[in-house]
PDB file of C-alpha atoms in Angstrom:
ATOM      1  CA  MET A   1      -9.892  -6.100  11.492  1.00 35.00           C
ATOM      2  CA  THR A   2      -7.446  -4.162  13.636  1.00 35.00           C
ATOM      3  CA  SER A   3      -7.021  -6.611  16.648  1.00 44.00           C
ATOM      4  CA  THR A   4      -3.701  -8.410  17.035  1.00 51.00           C
ATOM      5  CA  HIS A   5      -2.848 -11.689  18.574  1.00 75.00           C
ATOM      6  CA  GLU A   6      -0.117 -14.277  17.961  1.00 89.00           C
ATOM      7  CA  THR A   7       0.125 -15.188  14.433  1.00 92.00           C
ATOM      8  CA  VAL A   8       2.412 -17.697  12.428  1.00 95.00           C
ATOM      9  CA  VAL A   9       3.715 -15.750   9.305  1.00 95.00           C
ATOM     10  CA  ALA A  10       5.385 -17.080   6.203  1.00 96.00           C
ATOM     11  CA  GLY A  11       6.083 -14.962   3.441  1.00 96.00           C
ATOM     12  CA  VAL A  12       8.275 -14.167   0.400  1.00 97.00           C
ATOM     13  CA  GLY A  13       9.079 -11.132  -1.638  1.00 95.00           C
ATOM     14  CA  VAL A  14      10.501 -10.189  -4.955  1.00 93.00           C
ATOM     15  CA  ARG A  15      11.162  -6.804  -6.503  1.00 88.00           C
ATOM     16  CA  ALA A  16       9.808  -7.403  -9.871  1.00 83.00           C
ATOM     17  CA  ALA A  17       6.628  -9.672 -10.204  1.00 79.00           C
ATOM     18  CA  PRO A  18       6.844 -12.867 -12.216  1.00 82.00           C
ATOM     19  CA  ASP A  19       4.101 -14.305 -14.441  1.00 87.00           C
ATOM     20  CA  TRP A  20       0.813 -14.556 -12.423  1.00 88.00           C
ATOM     21  CA  GLY A  21       0.612 -18.195 -12.911  1.00 91.00           C
ATOM     22  CA  ARG A  22       3.400 -18.811 -10.748  1.00 94.00           C
ATOM     23  CA  VAL A  23       1.837 -16.582  -8.102  1.00 94.00           C
ATOM     24  CA  LEU A  24      -1.214 -18.502  -8.184  1.00 95.00           C
ATOM     25  CA  GLU A  25       0.277 -21.776  -7.678  1.00 96.00           C
ATOM     26  CA  THR A  26       2.269 -20.429  -4.750  1.00 97.00           C
ATOM     27  CA  LEU A  27      -1.093 -19.299  -3.261  1.00 97.00           C
ATOM     28  CA  ARG A  28      -2.630 -22.729  -3.967  1.00 97.00           C
ATOM     29  CA  ARG A  29       0.155 -24.389  -2.001  1.00 97.00           C
ATOM     30  CA  GLY A  30      -0.234 -21.923   0.896  1.00 97.00           C
ATOM     31  CA  VAL A  31      -3.867 -22.995   1.148  1.00 98.00           C
ATOM     32  CA  ASP A  32      -3.431 -26.522   0.497  1.00 97.00           C
ATOM     33  CA  GLU A  33      -0.211 -27.393   2.337  1.00 95.00           C
ATOM     34  CA  LEU A  34      -0.203 -24.888   5.088  1.00 96.00           C
ATOM     35  CA  VAL A  35      -3.593 -23.649   6.226  1.00 97.00           C
ATOM     36  CA  SER A  36      -5.579 -26.753   5.427  1.00 96.00           C
ATOM     37  CA  ARG A  37      -3.146 -29.046   7.275  1.00 95.00           C
ATOM     38  CA  ALA A  38      -2.396 -26.879  10.226  1.00 97.00           C
ATOM     39  CA  VAL A  39      -5.590 -25.313  11.348  1.00 97.00           C
ATOM     40  CA  GLY A  40      -7.626 -27.340  13.456  1.00 95.00           C
ATOM     41  CA  ILE A  41     -11.040 -25.813  13.255  1.00 95.00           C
ATOM     42  CA  GLU A  42     -13.783 -25.746  10.343  1.00 96.00           C
ATOM     43  CA  LEU A  43     -12.927 -22.733   8.020  1.00 97.00           C
ATOM     44  CA  SER A  44     -15.281 -20.570   5.675  1.00 97.00           C
ATOM     45  CA  TRP A  45     -13.176 -19.239   2.857  1.00 97.00           C
ATOM     46  CA  SER A  46     -13.722 -16.213   0.698  1.00 96.00           C
ATOM     47  CA  THR A  47     -11.867 -15.029  -2.360  1.00 97.00           C
ATOM     48  CA  THR A  48     -11.117 -11.240  -3.109  1.00 94.00           C
ATOM     49  CA  VAL A  49      -9.483 -10.343  -6.513  1.00 93.00           C
ATOM     50  CA  VAL A  50      -8.493  -6.818  -7.369  1.00 90.00           C
ATOM     51  CA  VAL A  51      -7.228  -5.617 -10.676  1.00 88.00           C
ATOM     52  CA  ARG A  52      -6.119  -2.072 -11.675  1.00 83.00           C
ATOM     53  CA  GLY A  53      -9.286   0.234 -12.443  1.00 81.00           C
ATOM     54  CA  ASP A  54     -11.530  -1.642  -9.846  1.00 78.00           C
ATOM     55  CA  ASP A  55     -13.861   0.681  -8.097  1.00 74.00           C
ATOM     56  CA  LEU A  56     -12.652   0.646  -4.369  1.00 76.00           C
ATOM     57  CA  GLU A  57     -14.377   3.670  -3.134  1.00 74.00           C
ATOM     58  CA  SER A  58     -17.381   1.584  -1.915  1.00 70.00           C
ATOM     59  CA  GLY A  59     -15.243  -1.174  -0.451  1.00 71.00           C
ATOM     60  CA  ARG A  60     -14.251  -4.714  -1.676  1.00 75.00           C
ATOM     61  CA  ALA A  61     -17.405  -6.532  -1.050  1.00 72.00           C
ATOM     62  CA  HIS A  62     -18.441  -6.545  -4.664  1.00 82.00           C
ATOM     63  CA  LEU A  63     -15.108  -8.065  -5.660  1.00 89.00           C
ATOM     64  CA  THR A  64     -15.391 -11.080  -3.034  1.00 92.00           C
ATOM     65  CA  THR A  65     -16.998 -14.207  -3.613  1.00 94.00           C
ATOM     66  CA  ASP A  66     -17.647 -17.197  -1.053  1.00 95.00           C
ATOM     67  CA  GLY A  67     -15.245 -20.217  -1.072  1.00 96.00           C
ATOM     68  CA  LEU A  68     -11.824 -20.779  -2.827  1.00 97.00           C
ATOM     69  CA  ASN A  69     -12.527 -19.595  -6.378  1.00 95.00           C
ATOM     70  CA  TRP A  70      -9.574 -20.342  -8.243  1.00 96.00           C
ATOM     71  CA  GLU A  71     -11.159 -20.083 -11.722  1.00 95.00           C
ATOM     72  CA  ARG A  72     -12.272 -16.401 -11.006  1.00 93.00           C
ATOM     73  CA  VAL A  73      -8.786 -15.616  -9.753  1.00 94.00           C
ATOM     74  CA  ALA A  74      -7.174 -16.877 -13.009  1.00 93.00           C
ATOM     75  CA  ALA A  75      -9.957 -15.181 -15.132  1.00 92.00           C
ATOM     76  CA  ARG A  76      -9.604 -11.778 -13.675  1.00 90.00           C
ATOM     77  CA  PHE A  77      -5.721 -11.854 -13.451  1.00 87.00           C
ATOM     78  CA  ALA A  78      -5.803 -13.011 -17.323  1.00 88.00           C
ATOM     79  CA  ALA A  79      -8.218 -10.277 -18.357  1.00 82.00           C
ATOM     80  CA  GLY A  80      -6.537  -7.342 -16.270  1.00 76.00           C
ATOM     81  CA  ASP A  81      -3.417  -5.915 -14.611  1.00 84.00           C
ATOM     82  CA  PRO A  82      -3.484  -7.844 -11.127  1.00 88.00           C
ATOM     83  CA  GLU A  83      -3.165  -5.626  -7.997  1.00 89.00           C
ATOM     84  CA  SER A  84      -3.987  -8.311  -5.274  1.00 92.00           C
ATOM     85  CA  VAL A  85      -5.604 -11.497  -4.379  1.00 95.00           C
ATOM     86  CA  THR A  86      -6.898 -12.459  -0.870  1.00 96.00           C
ATOM     87  CA  LEU A  87      -8.068 -15.699   0.347  1.00 97.00           C
ATOM     88  CA  THR A  88      -9.467 -15.284   3.731  1.00 96.00           C
ATOM     89  CA  ALA A  89     -10.400 -18.197   6.045  1.00 96.00           C
ATOM     90  CA  GLN A  90     -12.884 -17.308   9.087  1.00 95.00           C
ATOM     91  CA  SER A  91     -13.971 -19.687  11.768  1.00 93.00           C
ATOM     92  CA  THR A  92     -17.316 -21.091  10.515  1.00 94.00           C
ATOM     93  CA  VAL A  93     -18.730 -21.237  14.218  1.00 92.00           C
ATOM     94  CA  MET A  94     -17.795 -17.691  14.939  1.00 90.00           C
ATOM     95  CA  ARG A  95     -18.933 -16.345  11.516  1.00 90.00           C
ATOM     96  CA  GLU A  96     -22.336 -18.120  11.593  1.00 90.00           C
ATOM     97  CA  ALA A  97     -22.813 -16.767  15.177  1.00 88.00           C
ATOM     98  CA  TYR A  98     -22.133 -13.399  14.072  1.00 85.00           C
ATOM     99  CA  LEU A  99     -24.348 -13.392  11.060  1.00 87.00           C
ATOM    100  CA  ALA A 100     -27.121 -14.723  13.067  1.00 88.00           C
ATOM    101  CA  ASP A 101     -26.722 -11.821  15.506  1.00 87.00           C
ATOM    102  CA  PRO A 102     -24.677  -9.117  14.111  1.00 86.00           C
ATOM    103  CA  ASP A 103     -24.342  -7.147  17.327  1.00 84.00           C
ATOM    104  CA  PRO A 104     -20.981  -5.299  17.232  1.00 82.00           C
ATOM    105  CA  GLU A 105     -20.552  -5.889  20.827  1.00 79.00           C
ATOM    106  CA  ARG A 106     -20.644  -9.547  20.239  1.00 76.00           C
ATOM    107  CA  TYR A 107     -18.074  -9.377  17.351  1.00 80.00           C
ATOM    108  CA  ASP A 108     -14.967 -11.391  17.859  1.00 82.00           C
ATOM    109  CA  PRO A 109     -11.772 -10.439  15.846  1.00 81.00           C
ATOM    110  CA  ARG A 110     -10.416 -13.853  16.169  1.00 86.00           C
ATOM    111  CA  MET A 111     -13.062 -14.711  13.612  1.00 90.00           C
ATOM    112  CA  TYR A 112     -10.411 -14.132  10.882  1.00 91.00           C
ATOM    113  CA  VAL A 113      -8.251 -17.220  11.421  1.00 93.00           C
ATOM    114  CA  ALA A 114      -6.025 -17.325   8.407  1.00 94.00           C
ATOM    115  CA  GLU A 115      -5.065 -15.457   5.004  1.00 95.00           C
ATOM    116  CA  VAL A 116      -3.269 -16.260   2.096  1.00 97.00           C
ATOM    117  CA  ARG A 117      -2.406 -13.192   0.095  1.00 96.00           C
ATOM    118  CA  ALA A 118      -0.556 -11.952  -2.984  1.00 95.00           C
ATOM    119  CA  THR A 119      -0.039  -8.121  -3.379  1.00 92.00           C
ATOM    120  CA  PHE A 120       1.706  -6.964  -6.559  1.00 90.00           C
ATOM    121  CA  PRO A 121       3.783  -3.957  -7.057  1.00 86.00           C
ATOM    122  CA  SER A 122       2.202  -0.566  -6.757  1.00 76.00           C
ATOM    123  CA  ARG A 123       2.057   1.770  -9.855  1.00 66.00           C
ATOM    124  CA  ILE A 124       2.696   5.233  -8.523  1.00 61.00           C
ATOM    125  CA  PRO A 125       1.902   8.094 -10.964  1.00 56.00           C
ATOM    126  CA  GLY A 126       5.134   9.539 -12.344  1.00 56.00           C
ATOM    127  CA  GLY A 127       7.068   6.765 -10.874  1.00 53.00           C
ATOM    128  CA  ALA A 128       9.981   5.094 -12.847  1.00 57.00           C
ATOM    129  CA  GLU A 129       8.813   1.564 -12.114  1.00 61.00           C
ATOM    130  CA  PRO A 130       6.183  -0.145  -9.883  1.00 59.00           C
ATOM    131  CA  SER A 131       7.158  -0.039  -6.252  1.00 67.00           C
ATOM    132  CA  GLY A 132       6.815  -2.200  -3.174  1.00 72.00           C
ATOM    133  CA  GLY A 133       7.665  -5.372  -4.824  1.00 85.00           C
ATOM    134  CA  LEU A 134       5.373  -8.502  -4.963  1.00 92.00           C
ATOM    135  CA  ARG A 135       4.573 -10.102  -1.627  1.00 93.00           C
ATOM    136  CA  VAL A 136       3.124 -13.486  -1.273  1.00 96.00           C
ATOM    137  CA  ARG A 137       2.106 -14.331   2.385  1.00 95.00           C
ATOM    138  CA  THR A 138       0.360 -16.939   4.586  1.00 96.00           C
ATOM    139  CA  THR A 139      -0.752 -16.071   7.928  1.00 95.00           C
ATOM    140  CA  MET A 140      -2.479 -18.267  10.705  1.00 95.00           C
ATOM    141  CA  SER A 141      -3.674 -17.545  14.012  1.00 94.00           C
ATOM    142  CA  ARG A 142      -1.891 -19.609  16.562  1.00 94.00           C
ATOM    143  CA  TRP A 143      -4.636 -20.274  18.865  1.00 93.00           C
ATOM    144  CA  ALA A 144      -6.561 -22.123  15.857  1.00 95.00           C
ATOM    145  CA  LEU A 145      -3.672 -24.411  15.183  1.00 95.00           C
ATOM    146  CA  TYR A 146      -3.770 -28.156  15.990  1.00 94.00           C
ATOM    147  CA  GLY A 147      -2.985 -28.593  19.654  1.00 92.00           C
ATOM    148  CA  GLY A 148      -3.897 -25.008  20.322  1.00 89.00           C
ATOM    149  CA  GLY A 149      -0.394 -23.797  19.040  1.00 88.00           C
ATOM    150  CA  ASP A 150       1.376 -24.625  22.200  1.00 89.00           C
ATOM    151  CA  ARG A 151       3.965 -26.324  20.293  1.00 93.00           C
ATOM    152  CA  LEU A 152       4.873 -25.787  16.604  1.00 96.00           C
ATOM    153  CA  ASP A 153       7.750 -28.090  15.975  1.00 96.00           C
ATOM    154  CA  TRP A 154       5.491 -30.275  13.860  1.00 97.00           C
ATOM    155  CA  LEU A 155       4.983 -27.166  11.653  1.00 97.00           C
ATOM    156  CA  ALA A 156       8.440 -26.415  10.976  1.00 97.00           C
ATOM    157  CA  GLY A 157       8.678 -28.796   8.062  1.00 97.00           C
ATOM    158  CA  PRO A 158       5.491 -27.505   6.169  1.00 97.00           C
ATOM    159  CA  LEU A 159       6.470 -23.988   6.881  1.00 97.00           C
ATOM    160  CA  ARG A 160       9.969 -24.528   5.508  1.00 97.00           C
ATOM    161  CA  GLY A 161       8.857 -26.460   2.568  1.00 97.00           C
ATOM    162  CA  TRP A 162       6.262 -23.969   1.541  1.00 97.00           C
ATOM    163  CA  LEU A 163       8.659 -21.210   1.700  1.00 97.00           C
ATOM    164  CA  ALA A 164      11.350 -22.940  -0.311  1.00 96.00           C
ATOM    165  CA  PHE A 165       8.648 -23.746  -2.841  1.00 97.00           C
ATOM    166  CA  ALA A 166       7.557 -20.120  -3.126  1.00 97.00           C
ATOM    167  CA  ALA A 167      11.068 -18.880  -3.244  1.00 96.00           C
ATOM    168  CA  GLU A 168      11.853 -21.019  -6.206  1.00 96.00           C
ATOM    169  CA  THR A 169       8.685 -20.566  -8.032  1.00 96.00           C
ATOM    170  CA  ILE A 170       8.514 -16.576  -7.763  1.00 95.00           C
ATOM    171  CA  GLY A 171      12.255 -16.082  -7.836  1.00 95.00           C
ATOM    172  CA  ALA A 172      12.185 -14.448  -4.293  1.00 95.00           C
ATOM    173  CA  ASP A 173      14.718 -11.988  -3.035  1.00 95.00           C
ATOM    174  CA  THR A 174      13.750 -12.398   0.560  1.00 96.00           C
ATOM    175  CA  GLY A 175      11.462 -14.404   2.964  1.00 97.00           C
ATOM    176  CA  TYR A 176      10.864 -14.997   6.489  1.00 97.00           C
ATOM    177  CA  VAL A 177       8.875 -17.289   8.858  1.00 97.00           C
ATOM    178  CA  ALA A 178       7.946 -15.884  12.358  1.00 96.00           C
ATOM    179  CA  ALA A 179       5.336 -16.223  15.211  1.00 94.00           C
ATOM    180  CA  GLU A 180       4.700 -12.744  16.328  1.00 89.00           C
ATOM    181  CA  ASP A 181       1.883 -10.503  17.654  1.00 85.00           C
ATOM    182  CA  SER A 182       0.183  -8.983  14.770  1.00 78.00           C
ATOM    183  CA  SER A 183      -3.098  -8.871  12.707  1.00 72.00           C
ATOM    184  CA  PRO A 184      -3.287 -11.792  10.174  1.00 67.00           C
ATOM    185  CA  THR A 185      -4.217  -9.074   7.583  1.00 71.00           C
ATOM    186  CA  ASP A 186      -1.217  -6.705   8.281  1.00 75.00           C
ATOM    187  CA  ASP A 187       1.517  -7.678   5.649  1.00 79.00           C
ATOM    188  CA  ARG A 188       4.105  -5.522   7.433  1.00 83.00           C
ATOM    189  CA  SER A 189       6.790  -7.523   9.263  1.00 89.00           C
ATOM    190  CA  ARG A 190       7.666  -6.834  12.769  1.00 89.00           C
ATOM    191  CA  ILE A 191      10.745  -5.004  11.645  1.00 88.00           C
ATOM    192  CA  GLU A 192       8.619  -2.820   9.508  1.00 88.00           C
ATOM    193  CA  ARG A 193       6.145  -1.963  11.974  1.00 88.00           C
ATOM    194  CA  GLU A 194       8.765  -1.098  14.624  1.00 87.00           C
ATOM    195  CA  ARG A 195      10.688   1.096  12.177  1.00 87.00           C
ATOM    196  CA  ASP A 196       7.508   2.675  10.611  1.00 85.00           C
ATOM    197  CA  LEU A 197       8.328   1.467   7.263  1.00 84.00           C
ATOM    198  CA  LEU A 198       5.536   1.392   4.408  1.00 76.00           C
ATOM    199  CA  ALA A 199       5.114  -0.862   1.507  1.00 72.00           C
ATOM    200  CA  ALA A 200       6.165   1.798  -1.038  1.00 71.00           C
ATOM    201  CA  HIS A 201       9.624   1.970   0.690  1.00 75.00           C
ATOM    202  CA  ARG A 202      10.582  -1.608  -0.037  1.00 83.00           C
ATOM    203  CA  ASP A 203      13.270  -2.824  -2.192  1.00 88.00           C
ATOM    204  CA  PHE A 204      13.484  -6.432  -1.592  1.00 92.00           C
ATOM    205  CA  SER A 205      16.746  -6.990  -3.740  1.00 90.00           C
ATOM    206  CA  ARG A 206      18.399  -4.662  -1.130  1.00 91.00           C
ATOM    207  CA  TRP A 207      16.542  -4.981   2.079  1.00 93.00           C
ATOM    208  CA  LEU A 208      15.108  -7.929   3.738  1.00 95.00           C
ATOM    209  CA  TRP A 209      11.316  -7.924   4.244  1.00 93.00           C
ATOM    210  CA  GLY A 210      11.398  -9.587   7.813  1.00 94.00           C
ATOM    211  CA  VAL A 211      13.444 -11.897  10.013  1.00 96.00           C
ATOM    212  CA  GLY A 212      12.356 -14.604  12.308  1.00 96.00           C
ATOM    213  CA  TRP A 213      12.693 -18.222  13.027  1.00 97.00           C
ATOM    214  CA  GLY A 214      13.338 -18.821   9.435  1.00 98.00           C
ATOM    215  CA  THR A 215      15.111 -16.001   7.403  1.00 98.00           C
ATOM    216  CA  LEU A 216      15.778 -16.233   3.581  1.00 98.00           C
ATOM    217  CA  LEU A 217      18.517 -14.076   2.263  1.00 98.00           C
ATOM    218  CA  GLY A 218      19.263 -13.315  -1.318  1.00 96.00           C
ATOM    219  CA  PRO A 219      22.725 -12.706  -2.838  1.00 95.00           C
ATOM    220  CA  GLY A 220      22.531  -8.925  -2.275  1.00 95.00           C
ATOM    221  CA  HIS A 221      21.553  -9.337   1.466  1.00 96.00           C
ATOM    222  CA  VAL A 222      24.543 -11.787   1.895  1.00 96.00           C
ATOM    223  CA  ALA A 223      26.904  -9.091   0.156  1.00 96.00           C
ATOM    224  CA  ALA A 224      25.461  -6.456   2.476  1.00 96.00           C
ATOM    225  CA  ILE A 225      26.473  -8.157   5.688  1.00 97.00           C
ATOM    226  CA  GLY A 226      29.953  -9.052   4.333  1.00 96.00           C
ATOM    227  CA  GLY A 227      29.512 -12.476   3.071  1.00 95.00           C
ATOM    228  CA  PRO A 228      28.408 -15.880   4.515  1.00 94.00           C
ATOM    229  CA  GLY A 229      31.175 -15.848   7.048  1.00 94.00           C
ATOM    230  CA  SER A 230      29.297 -12.994   8.803  1.00 94.00           C
ATOM    231  CA  LEU A 231      26.576 -15.509   9.715  1.00 94.00           C
ATOM    232  CA  GLU A 232      28.844 -17.548  11.957  1.00 92.00           C
ATOM    233  CA  THR A 233      27.555 -15.721  14.966  1.00 91.00           C
ATOM    234  CA  VAL A 234      24.016 -16.621  14.431  1.00 93.00           C
ATOM    235  CA  ARG A 235      22.860 -19.097  16.949  1.00 90.00           C
ATOM    236  CA  GLY A 236      21.023 -21.628  14.490  1.00 93.00           C
ATOM    237  CA  THR A 237      21.285 -23.559  11.457  1.00 95.00           C
ATOM    238  CA  VAL A 238      22.691 -21.654   8.305  1.00 96.00           C
ATOM    239  CA  TYR A 239      22.991 -23.101   4.784  1.00 95.00           C
ATOM    240  CA  GLN A 240      22.990 -22.293   1.169  1.00 95.00           C
ATOM    241  CA  VAL A 241      19.878 -23.037  -0.958  1.00 95.00           C
ATOM    242  CA  PRO A 242      19.300 -22.714  -4.804  1.00 93.00           C
ATOM    243  CA  GLY A 243      19.476 -19.302  -6.427  1.00 92.00           C
ATOM    244  CA  GLY A 244      22.341 -18.069  -4.435  1.00 93.00           C
ATOM    245  CA  ARG A 245      20.173 -17.715  -1.401  1.00 96.00           C
ATOM    246  CA  TRP A 246      20.871 -18.443   2.163  1.00 97.00           C
ATOM    247  CA  TRP A 247      18.558 -20.117   4.860  1.00 97.00           C
ATOM    248  CA  ILE A 248      18.750 -19.274   8.622  1.00 97.00           C
ATOM    249  CA  GLU A 249      16.648 -21.405  10.938  1.00 97.00           C
ATOM    250  CA  LEU A 250      16.700 -20.710  14.689  1.00 97.00           C
ATOM    251  CA  GLY A 251      15.882 -24.099  16.464  1.00 95.00           C
ATOM    252  CA  PRO A 252      13.345 -26.873  15.961  1.00 96.00           C
ATOM    253  CA  ASP A 253      10.150 -24.790  17.065  1.00 97.00           C
ATOM    254  CA  PRO A 254       8.980 -21.813  15.085  1.00 96.00           C
ATOM    255  CA  GLY A 255       7.063 -20.661  18.066  1.00 94.00           C
ATOM    256  CA  ALA A 256       9.896 -21.046  20.770  1.00 94.00           C
ATOM    257  CA  VAL A 257      12.674 -18.824  19.410  1.00 95.00           C
ATOM    258  CA  ARG A 258      15.031 -17.587  22.546  1.00 94.00           C
ATOM    259  CA  GLU A 259      15.804 -14.052  23.035  1.00 94.00           C
ATOM    260  CA  GLU A 260      19.315 -14.489  22.717  1.00 95.00           C
ATOM    261  CA  GLN A 261      19.013 -16.051  19.371  1.00 95.00           C
ATOM    262  CA  ALA A 262      16.994 -13.258  18.018  1.00 94.00           C
ATOM    263  CA  THR A 263      19.190 -10.620  19.274  1.00 94.00           C
ATOM    264  CA  ALA A 264      22.280 -12.479  17.481  1.00 95.00           C
ATOM    265  CA  LEU A 265      20.278 -12.759  14.268  1.00 96.00           C
ATOM    266  CA  LEU A 266      19.331  -9.107  14.157  1.00 95.00           C
ATOM    267  CA  ALA A 267      22.989  -8.062  14.949  1.00 95.00           C
ATOM    268  CA  ALA A 268      24.284 -10.141  12.258  1.00 96.00           C
ATOM    269  CA  LEU A 269      21.725  -8.881   9.658  1.00 97.00           C
ATOM    270  CA  GLU A 270      21.455  -5.135  10.473  1.00 95.00           C
ATOM    271  CA  PRO A 271      23.241  -4.162   7.467  1.00 95.00           C
ATOM    272  CA  ALA A 272      20.597  -5.822   5.296  1.00 96.00           C
ATOM    273  CA  LEU A 273      17.675  -4.206   7.444  1.00 94.00           C
ATOM    274  CA  ARG A 274      16.136  -0.991   6.354  1.00 86.00           C
ATOM    275  CA  ASP A 275      15.949   1.733   8.807  1.00 81.00           C
ATOM    276  CA  ALA A 276      13.416   4.621   8.820  1.00 68.00           C
ATOM    277  CA  ASP A 277      16.266   7.109   8.183  1.00 50.00           C
ATOM    278  CA  ASP A 278      17.061   5.354   4.746  1.00 55.00           C
ATOM    279  CA  ARG A 279      13.969   6.649   3.316  1.00 50.00           C
ATOM    280  CA  THR A 280      15.330  10.153   2.485  1.00 46.00           C
ATOM    281  CA  ALA A 281      18.852   8.768   1.847  1.00 42.00           C
ATOM    282  CA  ASP A 282      17.842   6.639  -1.240  1.00 46.00           C
ATOM    283  CA  GLY A 283      14.935   8.811  -2.372  1.00 43.00           C
ATOM    284  CA  ALA A 284      12.131   6.482  -1.398  1.00 42.00           C
TER     285      ALA A 284
END
């Protein structure tokens, strides 16, 4: 799917992947405590699990099963070197209509409503260590949320709660929550898209993955911006959370961040945001 529309994104990243069981629990919470509680339409789920060595030349259909298949995820992760797991939620009504009449002209990209995904660090031949970091991300199409997504203040608590749980569970270096125009299946943040940064160029312990209504900073990011005092210019709530991390929140509604708030946040965090020019500077 390549179409974009406003999507609510919550994601965490860590440079080195923890035990896969912790990742699995974080994914479960994303399904049960975010998507299942926030989306107001009937969903049809599918589960795709990829481990190193899988044949991807013919696509991923043979690696996908209908429904939420947690047992398959656990079995495949235990048996192989995990690469990714994707739990995809489609609008049941749109999916059934398309399957009944699979005319490309009638295809509606909004059929893909939500995704809960974990992508493990990539192993590059000749590389010193896996790159790109572990990313665990929950995305939901705003139009499909209860109330049509007009207001998201009711979703602030669940988003904050899932991200806090995920950060503690996988030991996240960075995390963010945002409402932005993007595809639910694109795991690049808005900053990465605008600056043309790819997954292989990430170093979550040094650079933030993304910023938004909620932004989680690790100790390295706080040091990079000059310490917690540098956050005094942020027009929002700022406080320390476990693990030496800091949490920034811009107002009560994740979907109603004001332009001046976003501008002040970017200015304060710029030293911890990677720029395209940094690729060559540090050998990425």
